[in-house]
Amino acid sequence: MPFLFVMVVAIILWRLTYDAAVSDIVHWDGWEVPVDWQHLVGHILMIGVNDQHSLNPPMWTLIFEMRISLIFPLLVVFCRKFGIWALPASIIVGYVSAKAYNMTGGGTGFYVAESGLGAIALTLYYVQFFVMGILLAIYRETIKKYVSMIPFWFLILTSAVALLIPVEALSDLPY
């Protein structure tokens, strides 16, 4: 219901503010896509293919969260069964699915696929991050124990160094 409410607000704002005459000046990106009933249904059903997120661009992440929530219990069982080995397995699956996504022609960035196959590949790519979260939850006590042994000055120093790394230095890394 909150998502539907936000979508209704986005549609109302689009109808009240969008003007094709000034779209070249304003560049509201996604709002330049014509909206029809198929487009609206794609937004509400969170299809996530083509421009089915243009009225509310941040919803791309909700699409993956919804898809992965459907298999989340299986991911928890997988992580409990294989323990820490679930992490490298999920990273390999993520890498392979990213390659598959690019081989299928990709989509608009690494957020919205152009086909159902691309959407599956993208969803599998993002599974690795959920596996990391599950493992953090499973091993939280062990992690807290080891992190508490690190000197505070070292944590501050490494945090400061990490903040000084320019984003551009990381932008060329593959995925």
Coordinates of N, CA, C and O in Angstrom, one line a residue:
M1 N 0.8 -1.2 0.0 CA 0.0 0.0 0.0 C 0.9 1.3 0.0 O 0.5 2.2 -0.7
P2 N 1.9 1.3 0.8 CA 2.8 2.5 0.7 C 3.3 2.8 -0.7 O 3.4 3.9 -1.1
F3 N 3.7 1.7 -1.3 CA 4.3 1.8 -2.7 C 3.2 2.3 -3.6 O 3.5 3.2 -4.4
L4 N 2.0 1.8 -3.5 CA 0.9 2.3 -4.4 C 0.7 3.8 -4.2 O 0.5 4.5 -5.1
F5 N 0.7 4.2 -2.9 CA 0.5 5.6 -2.6 C 1.6 6.5 -3.2 O 1.3 7.5 -3.8
V6 N 2.8 6.0 -3.1 CA 3.9 6.8 -3.7 C 3.8 6.8 -5.2 O 4.1 7.9 -5.8
M7 N 3.4 5.7 -5.8 CA 3.2 5.7 -7.3 C 2.1 6.7 -7.7 O 2.2 7.4 -8.7
V8 N 1.0 6.7 -6.9 CA -0.1 7.7 -7.2 C 0.4 9.1 -7.1 O 0.1 9.9 -8.0
V9 N 1.2 9.4 -6.1 CA 1.7 10.7 -6.0 C 2.7 11.1 -7.1 O 2.6 12.2 -7.7
A10 N 3.5 10.1 -7.5 CA 4.4 10.3 -8.7 C 3.6 10.6 -10.0 O 4.0 11.5 -10.8
I11 N 2.5 9.8 -10.2 CA 1.7 10.0 -11.3 C 1.1 11.4 -11.3 O 1.0 12.1 -12.3
I12 N 0.5 11.8 -10.2 CA -0.1 13.1 -10.1 C 0.9 14.2 -10.3 O 0.7 15.2 -11.1
L13 N 2.1 14.1 -9.7 CA 3.2 15.1 -10.0 C 3.6 15.1 -11.4 O 3.8 16.2 -12.0
W14 N 3.7 14.0 -12.1 CA 4.0 13.9 -13.5 C 3.0 14.7 -14.3 O 3.3 15.5 -15.1
R15 N 1.7 14.4 -14.0 CA 0.6 15.0 -14.8 C 0.6 16.5 -14.5 O 0.3 17.3 -15.5
L16 N 0.9 17.0 -13.3 CA 0.8 18.4 -13.0 C 2.0 19.2 -13.5 O 1.9 20.4 -13.8
T17 N 3.2 18.5 -13.6 CA 4.4 19.3 -13.9 C 5.1 19.0 -15.2 O 5.8 19.8 -15.7
Y18 N 4.8 17.8 -15.8 CA 5.5 17.5 -17.0 C 5.0 18.4 -18.2 O 3.8 18.5 -18.4
D19 N 5.9 18.9 -18.9 CA 5.6 19.7 -20.1 C 6.7 19.4 -21.1 O 7.9 19.6 -21.0
A20 N 6.2 18.7 -22.2 CA 7.1 18.3 -23.3 C 7.9 19.4 -23.9 O 9.0 19.3 -24.3
A21 N 7.3 20.6 -23.8 CA 8.0 21.8 -24.4 C 9.3 22.1 -23.7 O 10.3 22.7 -24.3
V22 N 9.3 21.9 -22.4 CA 10.5 22.2 -21.6 C 11.4 21.0 -21.2 O 12.3 21.1 -20.5
S23 N 11.0 19.8 -21.7 CA 11.7 18.6 -21.3 C 13.1 18.6 -21.8 O 14.0 18.1 -21.1
D24 N 13.4 19.3 -22.9 CA 14.8 19.4 -23.4 C 15.7 20.3 -22.5 O 16.9 20.2 -22.4
I25 N 15.0 21.2 -21.8 CA 15.7 22.1 -20.9 C 15.9 21.5 -19.5 O 17.0 21.5 -18.9
V26 N 14.8 20.9 -19.0 CA 14.8 20.4 -17.6 C 15.5 19.1 -17.5 O 16.2 18.8 -16.5
H27 N 15.4 18.2 -18.5 CA 15.9 16.8 -18.5 C 15.6 16.1 -17.2 O 16.4 15.8 -16.4
W28 N 14.3 15.7 -17.1 CA 13.8 14.9 -16.0 C 14.0 13.5 -16.3 O 13.3 12.6 -15.8
D29 N 14.9 13.1 -17.2 CA 15.2 11.8 -17.6 C 13.9 10.9 -17.8 O 13.3 10.9 -18.8
G30 N 13.6 10.1 -16.7 CA 12.6 9.1 -16.8 C 11.2 9.7 -17.1 O 10.4 9.1 -17.8
W31 N 11.0 11.0 -16.7 CA 9.7 11.6 -16.9 C 9.5 12.0 -18.4 O 8.5 12.5 -18.8
E32 N 10.6 11.8 -19.2 CA 10.4 12.1 -20.6 C 9.8 11.0 -21.4 O 9.5 11.1 -22.5
V33 N 9.7 9.8 -20.7 CA 9.1 8.7 -21.4 C 7.6 8.8 -21.3 O 7.0 9.1 -20.3
P34 N 6.9 8.7 -22.5 CA 5.4 8.8 -22.5 C 4.8 7.7 -21.6 O 5.2 6.6 -21.6
V35 N 3.8 8.1 -20.8 CA 3.2 7.2 -19.8 C 1.8 6.8 -20.4 O 1.0 7.7 -20.8
D36 N 1.6 5.5 -20.5 CA 0.3 5.0 -20.9 C -0.1 3.9 -19.9 O 0.5 3.7 -18.9
W37 N -1.3 3.3 -20.1 CA -1.8 2.3 -19.2 C -0.8 1.1 -19.0 O -0.6 0.6 -17.9
Q38 N -0.2 0.7 -20.1 CA 0.8 -0.4 -19.9 C 2.0 0.0 -19.0 O 2.4 -0.8 -18.2
H39 N 2.4 1.2 -19.2 CA 3.5 1.7 -18.4 C 3.1 1.8 -16.9 O 3.8 1.4 -16.0
L40 N 1.8 2.3 -16.6 CA 1.4 2.4 -15.3 C 1.2 1.0 -14.6 O 1.6 0.8 -13.5
V41 N 0.7 0.0 -15.4 CA 0.6 -1.4 -14.8 C 2.0 -1.9 -14.6 O 2.2 -2.6 -13.5
G42 N 2.9 -1.7 -15.5 CA 4.3 -2.2 -15.2 C 4.9 -1.6 -14.0 O 5.6 -2.3 -13.3
H43 N 4.6 -0.3 -13.7 CA 5.1 0.3 -12.5 C 4.4 -0.4 -11.2 O 5.1 -0.7 -10.3
I44 N 3.1 -0.5 -11.2 CA 2.4 -1.0 -10.1 C 2.8 -2.5 -9.8 O 2.9 -2.9 -8.7
L45 N 3.0 -3.3 -10.9 CA 3.3 -4.7 -10.7 C 4.8 -4.9 -10.5 O 5.3 -6.0 -10.3
M46 N 5.6 -3.8 -10.6 CA 7.0 -3.8 -10.4 C 7.7 -4.8 -11.3 O 8.5 -5.6 -10.9
I47 N 7.4 -4.7 -12.6 CA 7.9 -5.6 -13.6 C 9.4 -5.4 -13.8 O 10.2 -6.4 -13.8
G48 N 9.9 -4.2 -13.8 CA 11.3 -3.9 -13.9 C 11.9 -4.2 -15.2 O 13.1 -4.4 -15.3
V49 N 11.2 -4.2 -16.3 CA 11.8 -4.4 -17.6 C 11.5 -3.2 -18.4 O 10.4 -2.6 -18.3
N50 N 12.5 -2.8 -19.2 CA 12.4 -1.6 -20.0 C 12.3 -0.4 -19.1 O 13.0 -0.3 -18.2
D51 N 11.4 0.6 -19.4 CA 11.3 1.8 -18.6 C 10.2 1.7 -17.6 O 9.5 2.7 -17.3
Q52 N 10.0 0.5 -17.0 CA 8.9 0.3 -16.1 C 9.3 0.8 -14.7 O 8.9 0.3 -13.7
H53 N 10.1 1.9 -14.6 CA 10.5 2.5 -13.3 C 10.6 4.0 -13.5 O 11.1 4.7 -12.6
S54 N 10.3 4.5 -14.6 CA 10.6 5.9 -15.0 C 9.9 7.0 -14.1 O 10.4 8.1 -14.0
L55 N 8.7 6.7 -13.7 CA 8.0 7.7 -12.9 C 8.6 7.8 -11.5 O 8.5 8.8 -10.8
N56 N 9.2 6.8 -11.0 CA 9.8 6.8 -9.7 C 11.1 6.0 -9.8 O 11.2 4.8 -9.3
P57 N 12.2 6.6 -10.3 CA 13.4 5.9 -10.6 C 14.0 5.1 -9.4 O 14.6 4.0 -9.7
P58 N 14.0 5.6 -8.2 CA 14.6 4.8 -7.1 C 13.9 3.4 -6.9 O 14.4 2.6 -6.2
M59 N 12.7 3.2 -7.5 CA 12.0 1.9 -7.3 C 12.7 0.8 -7.9 O 12.4 -0.4 -7.6
W60 N 13.8 1.0 -8.7 CA 14.5 -0.1 -9.2 C 15.0 -1.1 -8.1 O 15.0 -2.3 -8.3
T61 N 15.4 -0.5 -7.0 CA 15.9 -1.4 -5.9 C 14.8 -2.1 -5.3 O 14.9 -3.3 -4.9
L62 N 13.6 -1.6 -5.2 CA 12.4 -2.3 -4.6 C 12.1 -3.5 -5.5 O 11.6 -4.5 -5.0
I63 N 12.3 -3.4 -6.8 CA 12.0 -4.5 -7.7 C 12.8 -5.7 -7.3 O 12.3 -6.8 -7.2
F64 N 14.1 -5.4 -7.1 CA 15.0 -6.6 -6.8 C 14.7 -7.1 -5.4 O 14.8 -8.3 -5.1
E65 N 14.4 -6.2 -4.5 CA 14.1 -6.6 -3.1 C 12.9 -7.5 -3.1 O 12.8 -8.5 -2.4
M66 N 11.9 -7.1 -3.9 CA 10.7 -7.9 -4.0 C 11.0 -9.3 -4.5 O 10.5 -10.3 -4.0
R67 N 11.7 -9.3 -5.6 CA 12.0 -10.6 -6.3 C 12.8 -11.5 -5.3 O 12.5 -12.7 -5.2
I68 N 13.8 -10.9 -4.7 CA 14.7 -11.7 -3.8 C 14.0 -12.1 -2.6 O 14.2 -13.2 -2.0
S69 N 13.0 -11.3 -2.1 CA 12.2 -11.7 -0.9 C 11.4 -13.0 -1.2 O 11.2 -13.7 -0.2
L70 N 11.1 -13.3 -2.4 CA 10.4 -14.5 -2.7 C 11.3 -15.8 -2.5 O 10.7 -16.8 -2.2
I71 N 12.6 -15.6 -2.7 CA 13.5 -16.8 -2.5 C 14.3 -16.6 -1.2 O 15.2 -17.5 -1.0
F72 N 14.1 -15.6 -0.4 CA 14.9 -15.3 0.7 C 15.0 -16.5 1.7 O 16.0 -16.8 2.2
P73 N 13.8 -17.1 2.0 CA 13.9 -18.3 2.9 C 14.9 -19.4 2.4 O 15.6 -20.0 3.2
L74 N 14.9 -19.6 1.1 CA 15.8 -20.6 0.5 C 17.3 -20.1 0.6 O 18.2 -20.9 0.8
L75 N 17.5 -18.8 0.5 CA 18.8 -18.3 0.7 C 19.3 -18.5 2.1 O 20.5 -18.8 2.3
V76 N 18.4 -18.3 3.1 CA 18.8 -18.5 4.5 C 19.2 -20.0 4.7 O 20.2 -20.3 5.3
V77 N 18.4 -20.9 4.2 CA 18.7 -22.3 4.3 C 20.0 -22.6 3.6 O 20.8 -23.4 4.2
F78 N 20.2 -22.1 2.4 CA 21.5 -22.3 1.7 C 22.7 -21.8 2.6 O 23.7 -22.5 2.7
C79 N 22.5 -20.6 3.2 CA 23.6 -20.0 4.0 C 23.9 -20.9 5.2 O 25.0 -21.1 5.7
R80 N 22.8 -21.3 5.9 CA 23.0 -22.2 7.1 C 23.6 -23.5 6.7 O 24.4 -24.0 7.5
K81 N 23.3 -24.0 5.6 CA 23.8 -25.4 5.2 C 25.3 -25.3 4.8 O 26.1 -26.1 5.2
F82 N 25.6 -24.2 4.0 CA 27.0 -24.1 3.5 C 27.9 -23.1 4.3 O 29.1 -23.0 4.0
G83 N 27.3 -22.4 5.2 CA 28.1 -21.5 6.0 C 28.8 -20.5 5.2 O 28.3 -19.9 4.2
I84 N 30.0 -20.2 5.6 CA 30.8 -19.1 4.9 C 31.1 -19.5 3.4 O 31.3 -18.5 2.6
W85 N 31.0 -20.7 3.0 CA 31.2 -21.1 1.6 C 30.1 -20.6 0.7 O 30.2 -20.6 -0.5
A86 N 29.0 -20.2 1.3 CA 27.9 -19.6 0.5 C 28.3 -18.3 -0.1 O 27.8 -17.9 -1.2
L87 N 29.2 -17.6 0.6 CA 29.7 -16.3 0.0 C 30.4 -16.4 -1.3 O 30.0 -15.8 -2.3
P88 N 31.5 -17.2 -1.4 CA 32.2 -17.3 -2.7 C 31.2 -17.9 -3.8 O 31.3 -17.5 -4.9
A89 N 30.4 -18.8 -3.4 CA 29.4 -19.4 -4.3 C 28.5 -18.3 -4.9 O 28.3 -18.2 -6.1
S90 N 28.0 -17.4 -4.0 CA 27.1 -16.3 -4.5 C 27.9 -15.3 -5.3 O 27.3 -14.7 -6.2
I91 N 29.1 -15.1 -5.0 CA 29.9 -14.1 -5.8 C 30.2 -14.7 -7.2 O 30.1 -13.9 -8.2
I92 N 30.4 -15.9 -7.3 CA 30.6 -16.6 -8.6 C 29.3 -16.5 -9.4 O 29.3 -16.1 -10.6
V93 N 28.2 -16.8 -8.7 CA 26.9 -16.7 -9.4 C 26.6 -15.3 -9.9 O 26.2 -15.0 -11.0
G94 N 27.0 -14.3 -9.0 CA 26.8 -12.9 -9.3 C 27.6 -12.5 -10.5 O 27.2 -11.8 -11.4
Y95 N 28.9 -12.9 -10.6 CA 29.8 -12.6 -11.7 C 29.3 -13.2 -13.0 O 29.2 -12.6 -14.0
V96 N 28.9 -14.5 -12.9 CA 28.4 -15.2 -14.1 C 27.1 -14.5 -14.6 O 26.9 -14.3 -15.8
S97 N 26.2 -14.2 -13.7 CA 25.0 -13.6 -14.1 C 25.2 -12.2 -14.7 O 24.5 -11.8 -15.6
A98 N 26.2 -11.4 -14.2 CA 26.5 -10.1 -14.7 C 27.0 -10.3 -16.2 O 26.7 -9.5 -17.0
K99 N 27.9 -11.3 -16.4 CA 28.3 -11.6 -17.7 C 27.2 -12.0 -18.6 O 27.1 -11.5 -19.8
A100 N 26.3 -12.8 -18.1 CA 25.1 -13.2 -18.9 C 24.2 -12.0 -19.2 O 23.7 -11.9 -20.4
Y101 N 24.1 -11.1 -18.3 CA 23.3 -9.9 -18.5 C 23.9 -9.1 -19.7 O 23.2 -8.7 -20.5
N102 N 25.2 -8.9 -19.6 CA 25.8 -8.2 -20.7 C 25.7 -8.9 -22.0 O 25.6 -8.3 -23.1
M103 N 25.8 -10.2 -22.0 CA 25.7 -11.0 -23.3 C 24.3 -11.0 -23.9 O 24.1 -11.1 -25.1
T104 N 23.3 -10.8 -23.0 CA 21.9 -10.7 -23.5 C 21.6 -9.3 -24.1 O 20.5 -9.0 -24.5
G105 N 22.5 -8.4 -24.0 CA 22.3 -7.1 -24.5 C 22.1 -6.1 -23.4 O 21.9 -4.9 -23.7
G106 N 22.0 -6.6 -22.2 CA 21.9 -5.6 -21.1 C 20.6 -4.9 -21.1 O 19.5 -5.4 -21.5
G107 N 20.6 -3.7 -20.6 CA 19.5 -2.9 -20.5 C 19.9 -1.4 -20.3 O 21.0 -1.0 -20.7
T108 N 19.0 -0.7 -19.6 CA 19.4 0.7 -19.3 C 20.2 0.7 -18.0 O 19.6 0.7 -16.9
G109 N 21.5 0.6 -18.2 CA 22.4 0.6 -17.0 C 22.3 -0.8 -16.3 O 21.9 -1.8 -16.9
F110 N 22.7 -0.9 -15.1 CA 22.7 -2.1 -14.4 C 21.5 -2.2 -13.4 O 21.6 -2.7 -12.3
Y111 N 20.4 -1.6 -13.8 CA 19.3 -1.5 -12.9 C 18.0 -2.0 -13.6 O 17.2 -2.6 -12.9
V112 N 17.8 -1.8 -14.9 CA 16.6 -2.2 -15.6 C 16.9 -3.0 -16.8 O 17.6 -2.5 -17.7
A113 N 16.4 -4.2 -16.9 CA 16.7 -5.1 -18.0 C 15.8 -4.8 -19.2 O 14.7 -4.2 -19.0
E114 N 16.2 -5.3 -20.4 CA 15.3 -5.1 -21.5 C 14.5 -6.3 -21.8 O 13.6 -6.3 -22.7
S115 N 14.8 -7.4 -21.1 CA 14.1 -8.7 -21.4 C 13.9 -9.4 -20.1 O 14.5 -9.1 -19.1
G116 N 13.0 -10.5 -20.1 CA 12.8 -11.3 -19.0 C 14.1 -12.0 -18.6 O 14.4 -12.2 -17.4
L117 N 14.9 -12.5 -19.5 CA 16.1 -13.2 -19.3 C 17.1 -12.3 -18.6 O 17.8 -12.6 -17.7
G118 N 17.2 -11.0 -19.1 CA 18.1 -10.0 -18.5 C 17.6 -9.7 -17.1 O 18.5 -9.5 -16.2
A119 N 16.3 -9.7 -16.8 CA 15.8 -9.4 -15.4 C 16.2 -10.5 -14.5 O 16.6 -10.3 -13.3
I120 N 16.2 -11.8 -15.0 CA 16.6 -12.9 -14.1 C 18.1 -12.8 -13.8 O 18.5 -13.0 -12.7
A121 N 18.9 -12.5 -14.9 CA 20.3 -12.4 -14.7 C 20.6 -11.3 -13.7 O 21.5 -11.4 -12.8
L122 N 20.0 -10.1 -13.8 CA 20.2 -9.0 -12.9 C 19.8 -9.4 -11.4 O 20.5 -9.1 -10.5
T123 N 18.7 -10.1 -11.3 CA 18.2 -10.5 -10.0 C 19.3 -11.4 -9.3 O 19.6 -11.3 -8.2
L124 N 19.8 -12.4 -10.1 CA 20.8 -13.3 -9.6 C 22.1 -12.5 -9.2 O 22.8 -12.9 -8.3
Y125 N 22.4 -11.5 -10.0 CA 23.6 -10.7 -9.6 C 23.4 -10.0 -8.2 O 24.3 -10.1 -7.4
Y126 N 22.2 -9.5 -7.9 CA 22.0 -8.9 -6.6 C 21.8 -9.8 -5.5 O 21.9 -9.4 -4.3
V127 N 21.6 -11.1 -5.7 CA 21.5 -12.1 -4.7 C 22.7 -12.1 -3.8 O 22.6 -12.3 -2.6
Q128 N 23.9 -11.9 -4.4 CA 25.1 -12.0 -3.6 C 25.1 -11.0 -2.4 O 25.7 -11.3 -1.4
F129 N 24.5 -9.9 -2.6 CA 24.5 -8.9 -1.5 C 23.6 -9.3 -0.4 O 23.8 -9.1 0.8
F130 N 22.5 -10.0 -0.7 CA 21.6 -10.5 0.3 C 22.3 -11.7 1.0 O 22.1 -11.8 2.2
V131 N 23.0 -12.5 0.3 CA 23.8 -13.6 1.0 C 24.8 -13.0 2.0 O 24.9 -13.5 3.1
M132 N 25.4 -11.9 1.6 CA 26.4 -11.3 2.5 C 25.6 -10.8 3.8 O 26.2 -11.0 4.9
G133 N 24.5 -10.2 3.6 CA 23.7 -9.8 4.8 C 23.3 -11.0 5.7 O 23.3 -10.9 6.9
I134 N 22.8 -12.0 5.0 CA 22.4 -13.2 5.8 C 23.6 -13.8 6.6 O 23.5 -14.1 7.8
L135 N 24.8 -13.9 6.0 CA 25.9 -14.4 6.7 C 26.4 -13.4 7.8 O 26.8 -13.9 8.8
L136 N 26.2 -12.1 7.6 CA 26.5 -11.2 8.7 C 25.6 -11.4 9.8 O 26.0 -11.4 11.0
A137 N 24.4 -11.7 9.6 CA 23.4 -12.0 10.6 C 23.7 -13.3 11.3 O 23.7 -13.4 12.6
I138 N 24.0 -14.3 10.6 CA 24.3 -15.6 11.2 C 25.6 -15.6 12.0 O 25.6 -16.1 13.1
Y139 N 26.6 -14.9 11.5 CA 27.9 -14.8 12.2 C 28.2 -13.5 13.0 O 29.3 -13.2 13.3
R140 N 27.1 -12.8 13.3 CA 27.3 -11.5 14.0 C 28.1 -11.6 15.3 O 28.9 -10.7 15.5
E141 N 27.8 -12.6 16.1 CA 28.5 -12.6 17.4 C 30.0 -12.9 17.1 O 30.9 -12.2 17.8
T142 N 30.4 -13.7 16.2 CA 31.8 -14.0 15.9 C 32.4 -12.7 15.3 O 33.6 -12.4 15.7
I143 N 31.7 -12.1 14.4 CA 32.2 -10.8 13.8 C 32.4 -9.8 14.9 O 33.5 -9.1 14.9
K144 N 31.5 -9.6 15.8 CA 31.6 -8.6 16.9 C 32.8 -8.9 17.7 O 33.5 -8.0 18.1
K145 N 33.1 -10.2 18.0 CA 34.2 -10.6 18.8 C 35.5 -10.2 18.2 O 36.4 -9.5 18.8
Y146 N 35.6 -10.4 16.8 CA 36.9 -10.1 16.2 C 37.0 -8.6 15.9 O 38.1 -8.1 16.0
V147 N 35.9 -7.9 15.6 CA 36.0 -6.5 15.4 C 36.4 -5.8 16.7 O 37.1 -4.8 16.7
S148 N 35.9 -6.3 17.9 CA 36.2 -5.7 19.2 C 37.7 -5.8 19.5 O 38.2 -5.0 20.3
M149 N 38.4 -6.7 18.9 CA 39.8 -6.9 19.1 C 40.7 -5.9 18.3 O 41.9 -5.7 18.6
I150 N 40.1 -5.2 17.3 CA 40.8 -4.3 16.5 C 40.9 -2.9 17.3 O 39.9 -2.4 17.8
P151 N 42.1 -2.4 17.4 CA 42.3 -1.1 18.1 C 41.4 0.0 17.4 O 41.3 0.1 16.2
F152 N 40.9 0.8 18.3 CA 40.0 1.9 17.8 C 40.7 2.9 16.9 O 40.1 3.3 15.9
W153 N 41.9 3.2 17.2 CA 42.7 4.1 16.3 C 42.8 3.5 14.9 O 42.8 4.3 13.9
F154 N 43.0 2.2 14.8 CA 43.1 1.6 13.5 C 41.8 1.7 12.7 O 41.8 1.9 11.5
L155 N 40.7 1.5 13.4 CA 39.3 1.6 12.7 C 39.2 3.1 12.2 O 38.7 3.3 11.1
I156 N 39.5 4.1 13.0 CA 39.4 5.5 12.6 C 40.3 5.7 11.4 O 39.9 6.4 10.4
L157 N 41.6 5.2 11.4 CA 42.5 5.5 10.4 C 42.0 4.8 9.0 O 42.1 5.4 8.0
T158 N 41.6 3.6 9.1 CA 41.2 2.9 7.9 C 39.9 3.5 7.3 O 39.7 3.6 6.1
S159 N 39.0 4.0 8.2 CA 37.8 4.7 7.8 C 38.1 6.0 7.0 O 37.6 6.3 6.0
A160 N 39.1 6.7 7.6 CA 39.5 8.0 7.0 C 40.2 7.8 5.6 O 39.9 8.5 4.7
V161 N 41.0 6.7 5.5 CA 41.6 6.4 4.3 C 40.6 6.0 3.2 O 40.6 6.5 2.1
A162 N 39.6 5.2 3.6 CA 38.6 4.8 2.7 C 37.8 6.0 2.2 O 37.4 6.0 1.1
L163 N 37.5 7.0 3.1 CA 36.8 8.1 2.7 C 37.5 9.0 1.7 O 37.0 9.8 1.0
L164 N 38.9 8.9 1.7 CA 39.7 9.7 0.9 C 39.9 9.1 -0.5 O 40.3 9.8 -1.4
I165 N 39.4 7.9 -0.7 CA 39.6 7.3 -2.1 C 38.5 7.9 -3.0 O 37.3 7.9 -2.7
P166 N 38.9 8.5 -4.1 CA 37.9 9.1 -4.9 C 37.1 8.1 -5.6 O 37.5 7.0 -6.0
V167 N 35.8 8.4 -5.8 CA 34.9 7.5 -6.4 C 35.3 7.1 -7.8 O 35.1 6.0 -8.3
E168 N 35.9 8.1 -8.5 CA 36.4 7.8 -9.8 C 37.4 6.7 -9.9 O 37.5 6.0 -10.9
A169 N 38.2 6.5 -8.8 CA 39.1 5.4 -8.8 C 38.5 4.0 -8.8 O 39.0 3.1 -9.3
L170 N 37.3 4.0 -8.3 CA 36.5 2.7 -8.3 C 35.6 2.5 -9.5 O 35.1 1.4 -9.7
S171 N 35.4 3.6 -10.3 CA 34.4 3.5 -11.3 C 34.8 2.6 -12.5 O 33.9 2.1 -13.2
D172 N 36.1 2.3 -12.6 CA 36.5 1.4 -13.7 C 36.5 -0.1 -13.3 O 36.8 -0.9 -14.2
L173 N 36.3 -0.3 -12.1 CA 36.2 -1.7 -11.7 C 35.0 -2.4 -12.3 O 33.9 -1.8 -12.3
P174 N 35.1 -3.7 -12.7 CA 34.0 -4.3 -13.3 C 33.0 -4.8 -12.2 O 33.4 -5.6 -11.3
Y175 N 31.8 -4.2 -12.2 CA 30.8 -4.6 -11.2 C 31.2 -4.6 -9.8 O 31.0 -5.5 -9.0

